[in-house]
Structures are given as C-alpha cells and as structure tokens.
mmCIF file of C-alpha atoms in Angstrom:
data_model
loop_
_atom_site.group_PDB
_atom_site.id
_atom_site.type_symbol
_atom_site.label_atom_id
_atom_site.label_comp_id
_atom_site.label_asym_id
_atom_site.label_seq_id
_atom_site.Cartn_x
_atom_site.Cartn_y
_atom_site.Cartn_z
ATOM 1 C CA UNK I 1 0.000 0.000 0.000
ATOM 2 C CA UNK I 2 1.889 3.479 -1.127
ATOM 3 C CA UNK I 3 1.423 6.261 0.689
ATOM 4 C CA UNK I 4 0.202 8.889 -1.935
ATOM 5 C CA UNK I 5 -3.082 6.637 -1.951
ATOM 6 C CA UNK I 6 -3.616 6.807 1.901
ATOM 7 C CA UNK I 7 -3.004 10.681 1.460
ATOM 8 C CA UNK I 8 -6.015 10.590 -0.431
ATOM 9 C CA UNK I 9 -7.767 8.144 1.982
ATOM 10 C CA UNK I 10 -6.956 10.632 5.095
ATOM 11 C CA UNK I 11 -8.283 13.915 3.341
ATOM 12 C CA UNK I 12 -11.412 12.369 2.701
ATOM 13 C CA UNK I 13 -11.286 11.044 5.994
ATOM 14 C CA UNK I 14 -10.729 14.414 7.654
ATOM 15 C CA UNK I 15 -12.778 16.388 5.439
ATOM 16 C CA UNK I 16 -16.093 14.361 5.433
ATOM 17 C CA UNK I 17 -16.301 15.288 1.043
ATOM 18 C CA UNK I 18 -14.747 14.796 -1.977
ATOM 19 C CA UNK I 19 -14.772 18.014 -2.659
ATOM 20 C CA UNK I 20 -13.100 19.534 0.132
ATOM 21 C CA UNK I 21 -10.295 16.547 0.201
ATOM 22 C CA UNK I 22 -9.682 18.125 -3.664
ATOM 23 C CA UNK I 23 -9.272 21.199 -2.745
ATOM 24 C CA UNK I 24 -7.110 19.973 0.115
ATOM 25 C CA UNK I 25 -4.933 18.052 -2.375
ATOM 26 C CA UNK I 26 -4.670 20.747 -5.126
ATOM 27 C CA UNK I 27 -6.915 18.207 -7.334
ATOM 28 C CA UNK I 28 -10.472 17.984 -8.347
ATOM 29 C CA UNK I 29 -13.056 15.564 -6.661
ATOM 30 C CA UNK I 30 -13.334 13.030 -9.687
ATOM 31 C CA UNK I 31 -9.355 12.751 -9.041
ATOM 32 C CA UNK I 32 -10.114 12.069 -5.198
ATOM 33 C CA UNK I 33 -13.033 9.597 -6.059
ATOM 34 C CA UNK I 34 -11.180 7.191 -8.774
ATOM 35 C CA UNK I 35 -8.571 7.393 -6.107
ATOM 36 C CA UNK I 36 -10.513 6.420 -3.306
ATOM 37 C CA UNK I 37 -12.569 3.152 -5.354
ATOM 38 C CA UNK I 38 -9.327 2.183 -6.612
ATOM 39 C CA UNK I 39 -7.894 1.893 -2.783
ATOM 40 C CA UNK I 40 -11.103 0.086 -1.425
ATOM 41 C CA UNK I 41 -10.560 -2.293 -4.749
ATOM 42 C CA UNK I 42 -7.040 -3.199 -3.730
ATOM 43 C CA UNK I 43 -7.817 -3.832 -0.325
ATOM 44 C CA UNK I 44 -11.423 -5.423 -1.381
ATOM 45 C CA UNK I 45 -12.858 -3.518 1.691
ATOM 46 C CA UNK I 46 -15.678 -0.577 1.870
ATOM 47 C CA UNK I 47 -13.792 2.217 3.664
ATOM 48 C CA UNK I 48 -16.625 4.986 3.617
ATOM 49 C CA UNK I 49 -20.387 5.186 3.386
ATOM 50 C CA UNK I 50 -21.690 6.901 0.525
ATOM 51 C CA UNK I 51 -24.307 9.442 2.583
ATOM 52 C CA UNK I 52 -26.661 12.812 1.418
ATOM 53 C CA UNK I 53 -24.112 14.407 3.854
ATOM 54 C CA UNK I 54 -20.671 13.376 2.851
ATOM 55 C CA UNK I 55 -18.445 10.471 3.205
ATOM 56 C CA UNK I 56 -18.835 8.388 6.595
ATOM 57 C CA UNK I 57 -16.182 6.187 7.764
ATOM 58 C CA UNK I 58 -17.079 2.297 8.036
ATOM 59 C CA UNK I 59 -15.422 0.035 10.391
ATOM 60 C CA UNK I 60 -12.763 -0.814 8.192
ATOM 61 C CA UNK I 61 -12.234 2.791 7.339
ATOM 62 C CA UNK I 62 -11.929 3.473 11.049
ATOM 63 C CA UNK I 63 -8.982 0.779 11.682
ATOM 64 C CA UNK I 64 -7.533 2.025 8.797
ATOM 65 C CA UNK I 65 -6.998 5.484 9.858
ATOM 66 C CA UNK I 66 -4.050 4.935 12.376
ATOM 67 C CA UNK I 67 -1.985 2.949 10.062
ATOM 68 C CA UNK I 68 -2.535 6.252 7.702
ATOM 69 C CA UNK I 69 -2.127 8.927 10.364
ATOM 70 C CA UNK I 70 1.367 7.190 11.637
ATOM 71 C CA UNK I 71 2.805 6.927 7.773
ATOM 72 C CA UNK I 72 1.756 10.572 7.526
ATOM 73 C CA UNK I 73 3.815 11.119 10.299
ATOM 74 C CA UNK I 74 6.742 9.320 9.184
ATOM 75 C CA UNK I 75 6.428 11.367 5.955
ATOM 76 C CA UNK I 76 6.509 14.410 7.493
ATOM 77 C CA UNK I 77 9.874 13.407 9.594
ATOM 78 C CA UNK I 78 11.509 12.217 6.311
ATOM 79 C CA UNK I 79 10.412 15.286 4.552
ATOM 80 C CA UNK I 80 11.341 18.082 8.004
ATOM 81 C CA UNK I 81 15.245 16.003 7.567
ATOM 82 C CA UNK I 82 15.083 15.987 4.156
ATOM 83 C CA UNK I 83 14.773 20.071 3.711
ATOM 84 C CA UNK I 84 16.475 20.615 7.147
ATOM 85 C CA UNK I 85 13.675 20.852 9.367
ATOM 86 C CA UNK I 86 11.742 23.324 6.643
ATOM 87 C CA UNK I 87 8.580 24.331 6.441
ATOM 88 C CA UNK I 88 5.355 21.992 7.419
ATOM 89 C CA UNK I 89 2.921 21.926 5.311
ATOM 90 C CA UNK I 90 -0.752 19.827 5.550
ATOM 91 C CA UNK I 91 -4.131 20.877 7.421
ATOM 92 C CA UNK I 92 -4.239 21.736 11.126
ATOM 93 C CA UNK I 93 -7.672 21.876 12.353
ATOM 94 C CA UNK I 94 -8.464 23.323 15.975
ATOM 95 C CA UNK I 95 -11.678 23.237 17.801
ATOM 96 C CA UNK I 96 -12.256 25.539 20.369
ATOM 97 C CA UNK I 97 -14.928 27.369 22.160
ATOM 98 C CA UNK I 98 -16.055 30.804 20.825
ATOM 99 C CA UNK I 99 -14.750 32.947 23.461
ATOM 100 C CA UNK I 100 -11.109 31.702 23.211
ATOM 101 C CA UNK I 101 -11.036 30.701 19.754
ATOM 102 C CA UNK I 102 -12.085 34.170 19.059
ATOM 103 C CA UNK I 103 -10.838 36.445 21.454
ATOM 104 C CA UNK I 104 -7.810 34.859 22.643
ATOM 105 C CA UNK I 105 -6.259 32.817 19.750
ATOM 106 C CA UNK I 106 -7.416 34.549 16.270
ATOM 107 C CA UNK I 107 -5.531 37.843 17.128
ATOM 108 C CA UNK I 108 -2.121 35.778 18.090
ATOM 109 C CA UNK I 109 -2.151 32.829 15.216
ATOM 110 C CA UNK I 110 -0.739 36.153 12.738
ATOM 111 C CA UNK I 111 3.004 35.146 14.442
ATOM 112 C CA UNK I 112 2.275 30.942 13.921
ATOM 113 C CA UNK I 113 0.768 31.299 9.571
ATOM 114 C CA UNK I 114 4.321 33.606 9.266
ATOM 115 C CA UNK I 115 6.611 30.790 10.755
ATOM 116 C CA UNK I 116 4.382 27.787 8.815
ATOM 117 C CA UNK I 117 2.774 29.682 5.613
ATOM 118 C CA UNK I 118 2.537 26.011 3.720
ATOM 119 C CA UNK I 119 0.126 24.890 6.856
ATOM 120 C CA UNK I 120 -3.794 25.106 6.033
ATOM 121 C CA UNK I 121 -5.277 25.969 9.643
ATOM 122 C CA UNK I 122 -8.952 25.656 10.067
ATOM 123 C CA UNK I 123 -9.844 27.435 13.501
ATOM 124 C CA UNK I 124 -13.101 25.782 14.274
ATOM 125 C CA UNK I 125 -14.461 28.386 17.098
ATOM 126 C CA UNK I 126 -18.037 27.896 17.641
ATOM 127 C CA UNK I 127 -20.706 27.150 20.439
ATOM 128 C CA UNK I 128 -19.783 23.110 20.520
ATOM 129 C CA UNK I 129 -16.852 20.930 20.091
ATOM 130 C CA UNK I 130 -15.297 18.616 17.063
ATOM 131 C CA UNK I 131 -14.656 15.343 18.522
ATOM 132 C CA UNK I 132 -10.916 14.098 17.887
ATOM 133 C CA UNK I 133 -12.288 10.702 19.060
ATOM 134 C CA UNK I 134 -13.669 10.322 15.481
ATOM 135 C CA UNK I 135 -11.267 12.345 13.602
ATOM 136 C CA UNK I 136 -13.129 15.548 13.640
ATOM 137 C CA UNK I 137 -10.565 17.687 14.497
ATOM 138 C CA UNK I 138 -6.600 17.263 15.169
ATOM 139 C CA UNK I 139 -7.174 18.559 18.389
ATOM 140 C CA UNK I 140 -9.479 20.558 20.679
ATOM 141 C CA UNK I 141 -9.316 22.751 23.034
ATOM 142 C CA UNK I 142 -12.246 22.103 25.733
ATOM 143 C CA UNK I 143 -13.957 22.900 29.034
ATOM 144 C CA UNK I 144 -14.054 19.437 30.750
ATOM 145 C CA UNK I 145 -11.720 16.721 30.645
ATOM 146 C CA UNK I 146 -12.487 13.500 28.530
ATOM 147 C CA UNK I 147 -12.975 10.637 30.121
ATOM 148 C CA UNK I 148 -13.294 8.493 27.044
ATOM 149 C CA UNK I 149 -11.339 7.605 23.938
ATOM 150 C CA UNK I 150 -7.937 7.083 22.340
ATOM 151 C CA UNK I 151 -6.899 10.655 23.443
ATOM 152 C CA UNK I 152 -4.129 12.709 24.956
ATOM 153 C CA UNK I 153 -5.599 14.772 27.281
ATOM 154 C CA UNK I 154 -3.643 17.290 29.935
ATOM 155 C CA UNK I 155 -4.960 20.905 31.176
ATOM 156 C CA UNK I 156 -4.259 24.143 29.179
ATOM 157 C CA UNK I 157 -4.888 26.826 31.621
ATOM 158 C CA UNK I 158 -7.376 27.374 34.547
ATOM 159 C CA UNK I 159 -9.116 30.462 33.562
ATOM 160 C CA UNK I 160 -11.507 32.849 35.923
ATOM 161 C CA UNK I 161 -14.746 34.224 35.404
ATOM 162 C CA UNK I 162 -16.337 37.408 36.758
ATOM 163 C CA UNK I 163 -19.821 39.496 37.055
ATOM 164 C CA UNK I 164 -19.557 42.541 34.433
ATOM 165 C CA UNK I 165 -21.696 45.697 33.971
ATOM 166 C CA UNK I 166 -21.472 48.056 31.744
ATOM 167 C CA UNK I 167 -19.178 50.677 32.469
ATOM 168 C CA UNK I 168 -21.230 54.038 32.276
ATOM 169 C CA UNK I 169 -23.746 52.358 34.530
ATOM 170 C CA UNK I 170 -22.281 53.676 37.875
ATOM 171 C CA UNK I 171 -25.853 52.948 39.690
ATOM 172 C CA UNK I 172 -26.207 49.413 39.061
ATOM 173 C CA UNK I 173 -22.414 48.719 39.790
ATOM 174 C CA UNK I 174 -23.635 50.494 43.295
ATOM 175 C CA UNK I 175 -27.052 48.525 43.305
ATOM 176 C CA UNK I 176 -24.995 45.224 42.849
ATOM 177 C CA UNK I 177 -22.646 45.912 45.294
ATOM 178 C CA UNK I 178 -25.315 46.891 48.039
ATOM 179 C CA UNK I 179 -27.951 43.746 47.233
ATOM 180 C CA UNK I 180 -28.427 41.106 45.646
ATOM 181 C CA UNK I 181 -28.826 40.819 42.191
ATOM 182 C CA UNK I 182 -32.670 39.198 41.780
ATOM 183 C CA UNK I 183 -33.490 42.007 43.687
ATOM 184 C CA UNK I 184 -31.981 44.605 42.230
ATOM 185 C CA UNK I 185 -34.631 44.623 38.812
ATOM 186 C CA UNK I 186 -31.192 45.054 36.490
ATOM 187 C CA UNK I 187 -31.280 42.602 33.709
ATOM 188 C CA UNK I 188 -29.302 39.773 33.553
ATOM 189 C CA UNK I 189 -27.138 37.988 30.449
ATOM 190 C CA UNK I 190 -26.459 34.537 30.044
ATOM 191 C CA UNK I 191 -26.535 31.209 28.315
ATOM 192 C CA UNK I 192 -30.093 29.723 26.888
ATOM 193 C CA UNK I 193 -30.213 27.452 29.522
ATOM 194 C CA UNK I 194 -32.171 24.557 27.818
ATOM 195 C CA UNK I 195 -29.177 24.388 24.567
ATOM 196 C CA UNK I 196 -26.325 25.211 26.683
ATOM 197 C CA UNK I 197 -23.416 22.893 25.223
ATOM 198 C CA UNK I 198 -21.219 22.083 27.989
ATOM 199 C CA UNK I 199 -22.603 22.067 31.841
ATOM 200 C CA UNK I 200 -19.366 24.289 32.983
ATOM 201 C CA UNK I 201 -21.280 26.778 31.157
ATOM 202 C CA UNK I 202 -24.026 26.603 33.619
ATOM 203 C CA UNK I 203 -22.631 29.218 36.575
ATOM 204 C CA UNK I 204 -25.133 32.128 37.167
ATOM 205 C CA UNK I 205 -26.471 29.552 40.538
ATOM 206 C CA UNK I 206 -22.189 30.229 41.414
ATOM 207 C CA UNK I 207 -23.182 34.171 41.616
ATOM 208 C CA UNK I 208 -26.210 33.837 43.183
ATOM 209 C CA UNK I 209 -28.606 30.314 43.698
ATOM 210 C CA UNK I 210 -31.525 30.062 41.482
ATOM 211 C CA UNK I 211 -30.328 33.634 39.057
ATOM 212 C CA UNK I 212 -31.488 33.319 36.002
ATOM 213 C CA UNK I 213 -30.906 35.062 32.803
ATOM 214 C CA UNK I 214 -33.610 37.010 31.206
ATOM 215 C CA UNK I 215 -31.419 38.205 27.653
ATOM 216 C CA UNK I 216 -29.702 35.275 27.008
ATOM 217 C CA UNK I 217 -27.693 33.954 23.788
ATOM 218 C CA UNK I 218 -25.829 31.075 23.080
ATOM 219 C CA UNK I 219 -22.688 33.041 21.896
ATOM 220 C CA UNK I 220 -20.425 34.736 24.321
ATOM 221 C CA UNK I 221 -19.509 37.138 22.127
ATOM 222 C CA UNK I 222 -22.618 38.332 21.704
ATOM 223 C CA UNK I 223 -23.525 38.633 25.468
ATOM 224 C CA UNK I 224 -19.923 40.447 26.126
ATOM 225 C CA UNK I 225 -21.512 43.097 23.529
ATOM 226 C CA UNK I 226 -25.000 42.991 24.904
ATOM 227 C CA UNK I 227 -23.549 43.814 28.511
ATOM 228 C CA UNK I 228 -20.717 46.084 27.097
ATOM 229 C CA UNK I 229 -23.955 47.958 25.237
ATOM 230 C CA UNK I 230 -25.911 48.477 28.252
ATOM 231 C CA UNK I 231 -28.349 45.081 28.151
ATOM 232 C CA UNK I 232 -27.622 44.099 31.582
ATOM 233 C CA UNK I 233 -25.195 42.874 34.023
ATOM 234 C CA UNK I 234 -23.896 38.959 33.358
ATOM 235 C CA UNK I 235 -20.780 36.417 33.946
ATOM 236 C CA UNK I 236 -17.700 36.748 31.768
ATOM 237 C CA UNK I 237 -14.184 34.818 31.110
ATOM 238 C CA UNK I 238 -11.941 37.074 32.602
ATOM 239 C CA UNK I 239 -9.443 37.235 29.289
ATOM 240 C CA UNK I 240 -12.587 38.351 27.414
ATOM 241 C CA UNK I 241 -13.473 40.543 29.250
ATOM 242 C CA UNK I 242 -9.812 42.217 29.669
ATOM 243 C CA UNK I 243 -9.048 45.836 28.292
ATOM 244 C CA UNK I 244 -12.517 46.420 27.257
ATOM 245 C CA UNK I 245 -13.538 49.830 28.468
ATOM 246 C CA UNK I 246 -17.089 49.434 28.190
ATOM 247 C CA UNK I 247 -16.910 46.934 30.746
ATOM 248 C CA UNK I 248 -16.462 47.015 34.447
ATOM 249 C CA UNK I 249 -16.145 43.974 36.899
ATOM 250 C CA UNK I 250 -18.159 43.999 39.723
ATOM 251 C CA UNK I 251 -18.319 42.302 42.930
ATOM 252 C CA UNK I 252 -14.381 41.705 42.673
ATOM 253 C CA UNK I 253 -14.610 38.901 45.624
ATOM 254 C CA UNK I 254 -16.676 36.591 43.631
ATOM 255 C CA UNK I 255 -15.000 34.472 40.817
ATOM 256 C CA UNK I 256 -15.854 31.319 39.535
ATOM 257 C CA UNK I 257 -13.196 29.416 38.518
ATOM 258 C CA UNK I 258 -12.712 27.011 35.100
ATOM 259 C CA UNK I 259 -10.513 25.463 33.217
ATOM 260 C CA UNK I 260 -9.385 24.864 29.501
ATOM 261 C CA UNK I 261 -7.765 21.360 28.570
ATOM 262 C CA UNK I 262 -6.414 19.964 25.459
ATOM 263 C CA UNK I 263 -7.438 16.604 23.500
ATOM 264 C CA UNK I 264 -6.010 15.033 20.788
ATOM 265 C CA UNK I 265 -5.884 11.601 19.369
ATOM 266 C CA UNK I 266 -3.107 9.924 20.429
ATOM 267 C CA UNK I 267 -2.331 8.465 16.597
ATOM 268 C CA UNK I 268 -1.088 12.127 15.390
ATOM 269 C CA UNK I 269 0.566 13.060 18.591
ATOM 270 C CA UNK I 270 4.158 12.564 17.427
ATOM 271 C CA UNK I 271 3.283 14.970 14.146
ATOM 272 C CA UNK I 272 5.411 17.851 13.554
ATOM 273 C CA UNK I 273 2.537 20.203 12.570
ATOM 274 C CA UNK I 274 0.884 18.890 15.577
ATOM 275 C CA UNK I 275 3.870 19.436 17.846
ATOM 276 C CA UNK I 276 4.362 22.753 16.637
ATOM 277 C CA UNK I 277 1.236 24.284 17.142
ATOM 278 C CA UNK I 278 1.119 23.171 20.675
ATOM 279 C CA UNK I 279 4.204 24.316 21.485
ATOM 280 C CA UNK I 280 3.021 27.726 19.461
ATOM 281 C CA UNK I 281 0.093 27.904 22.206
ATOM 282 C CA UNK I 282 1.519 26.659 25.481
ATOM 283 C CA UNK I 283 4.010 30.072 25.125
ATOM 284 C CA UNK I 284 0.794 32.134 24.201
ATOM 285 C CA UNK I 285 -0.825 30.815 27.113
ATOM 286 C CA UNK I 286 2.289 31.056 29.155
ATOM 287 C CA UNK I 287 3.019 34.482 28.337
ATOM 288 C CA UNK I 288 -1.212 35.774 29.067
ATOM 289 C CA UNK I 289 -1.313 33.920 32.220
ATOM 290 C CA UNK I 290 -2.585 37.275 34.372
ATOM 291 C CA UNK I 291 -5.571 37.642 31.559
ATOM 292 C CA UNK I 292 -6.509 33.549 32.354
ATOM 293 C CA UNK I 293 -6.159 34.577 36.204
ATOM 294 C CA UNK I 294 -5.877 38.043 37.064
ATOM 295 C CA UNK I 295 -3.780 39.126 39.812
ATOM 296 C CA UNK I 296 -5.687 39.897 43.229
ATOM 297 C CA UNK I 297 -6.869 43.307 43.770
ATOM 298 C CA UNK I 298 -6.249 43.944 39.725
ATOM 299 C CA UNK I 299 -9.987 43.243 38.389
ATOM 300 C CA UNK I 300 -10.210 43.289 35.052
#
C-alpha cells in the first residue's frame, strides 16, 4: 500500500467530502473519487459510506486510519530532515470554544501562519466541540476533561470568570454591590439554559442560587456586547473581558473558577505540525497567564 493513496484516503477522511479533500490536495473531486474506489478495490474492503451528507467512515475505514495517520507522520519526519527541518505543510484543524477561539487565539495565530505559511489551519471556534475521538478535528481545546477515547488529554490553563456591567452604569455597579442581584430589577445575560453545550457553562447559581438570565444567547460574544452595550449585568471569562472599556467587573470577591484542557488523538501526537502548534500555544498561554487569572486586587 503506497502512501500517496492513503493521502487521499486521510483527506477524505478528515474532510467528510470529496470536494473539500480536492481542494485539500490541489486536485479535483473526480481525481479524489477514482482514487478512493481504486484503494477500497485493492484492499477489497468498503472504507466509507456513501451518505446525502458526505463520506462516513465504516469500520474498516476506522482501523484504517491509524496505520494512515502514523505513515503521515513518518512522511513528514523524512520530509522536516530531508529540507532541514523546513517548512510543514498539511491541514491543522483546531476546535475551540467561541470565546477563546475568538478572542484569545485569532488575534495571536498572525506570528504561527508567518513561521508555517505552507500549513492550512482551520480554527473551528463555535458554540460546541469537534470530537478528535472520530477524527473531527486534530485537536481541541475544551472545558471538561475526557474521560473516554484514544486521546491525549492534559490541562491548558485554569481560567476565571467574573460578574460585568457596563461601564457608564455607575448605579447598578452600586445597586450590585449593596444587594443582591434578583433584587436589584437590572437585567441579567447569560446562556439559553435549555441548549447550553457544555454544563461548565451553567454558573449564574455560582453568583447567586436560582439567578437566572432574562437576555440570554448562546454566543459569548454576543452577550460580552449585549452587557458592554448596556443590556444588563452577566458572567464573563476574565481574558474576554480584559481591556474592554465598556466593561467594568463587579463584585471583585466573587470568581468562579474554570478550566481549559487539550485533547487530541493519540495516533497524530508525534506529528510535527501537531507538535508545533502546541508548542506555538503553550508560550501564548504562558506568556497571558494574568488575563486567564488576574492578579488579586487587579480586576479586570
């Protein structure tokens, strides 16, 4: 079995269509598809469902993907030695939440696409998680720790949370202060409780038991703007929240506390492009640590 044929085998695997392994590959799908039936032909086994959606791995697919992941690797060792430890090149795809994905890692990943231009990165930061369990993603970046699967797992960062108000609203950051908040009549931003996507996301009962949110959206972003706008007062990530004028943290002594951990399948551990980007966001992480956890007495 040559590798060029399990390239094509893992795109299609990763990408879920023949049209996006193409474009992947620098060829067109009819390329990717004569590929693919000549592969299951010379190993006289169905490797993917034909579905409305895309291509779906079959049991023999699914063995067959570690055997192509660790010659991918072995590839990409021979070619690193070959051009002196020169560019990588391939697709990296990271999911993450929305708040970090988007406020933490898009505006630092400029200094990573300089070092490794050949890399194709595909920042998956949305409400929900790819699963690198079933090849969904290379890696994730998520709020509880897996318990199942053939993963790597080890924690990121612990991160803090913290009640925010909008800053030109002096008399509720007084009214908060002086009562509590179901009392107070100010409005409060959160989560849609009944399509929240992680239970760590569920911490308004950690401000005050039984709160509940009457503006509430399933992005984060969009409640840091509704409470930055003058909506209400409601629970932030600390690093979100950081810098933004608009926003003041209230009630300093209460912070919830969370953490961030990293998953990947075990199979594409040893990969350079996989190595390097971790290393790329352990020294981002390292060098924010006060946003993640501010410093006492600093509230940001």
């Amino acid at each position: 079995m040559d590798w060029d044929s399990l390239q094509y085998f893992l795109m299609v695997a990763r990408h879920g269509t023949l049209a996006r392994a193409g474009q992947a590959l620098h060829v067109d799908a009819t390329t990717v598809s004569r590929r693919i039936s000549a592969l299951e032909s010379a190993l006289q086994q169905t490797l993917f469902e034909r579905a409305p959606t895309g291509f779906v791995l079959t049991a023999a697919g699914r063995a067959l993907v570690p055997h192509a992941e660790a010659m991918a690797a072995a590839a990409a060792r021979i070619h690193s030695a070959g051009e002196g430890g020169a560019a990588l090149s391939g697709q990296l795809r990271i999911s993450v939440s929305e708040g970090f994905g988007g406020s933490f890692i898009a505006p630092r990943l400029a200094a990573f696409v300089a070092a490794h231009p050949e890399l194709e990165i595909d920042l998956v930061a949305s409400s929900g998680f790819l699963n690198p369990s079933r090849r969904e993603a290379d890696m994730a970046v998520l709020l509880a720790r897996p318990r199942k699967g053939p993963l790597i797992t080890r924690k990121l960062a612990d991160y803090s949370l913290g009640l925010y108000a909008p800053a030109d609203r002096r008399d509720w950051h007084r009214a908060v202060e002086a009562a509590p908040l179901s009392r107070t009549g100010i409005p409060v931003v959160g989560y849609v409780p009944d399509i929240l996507y992680a239970p760590e996301l569920d911490y308004l009962g950690e401000i005050e038991p039984g709160l509940r949110a009457g503006i509430r959206s399933s992005s984060i972003l969009a409640q840091r703007r509704m409470i930055a706008g003058g909506a209400g007062v409601g629970v932030l990530p600390c690093f979100l929240a950081a810098g933004d004028p608009a926003l003041v943290r209230v009630r300093g002594d209460q912070t919830i506390a969370r953490a961030f951990w990293l998953a990947l399948h075990r199979d594409i551990a040893p990969q350079p492009r996989i190595r390097a980007f971790i290393d790329w966001l352990d020294a981002e992480v390292q060098a924010a640590r006060t946003l993640f956890i501010p410093a006492p007495g600093k509230l940001s």
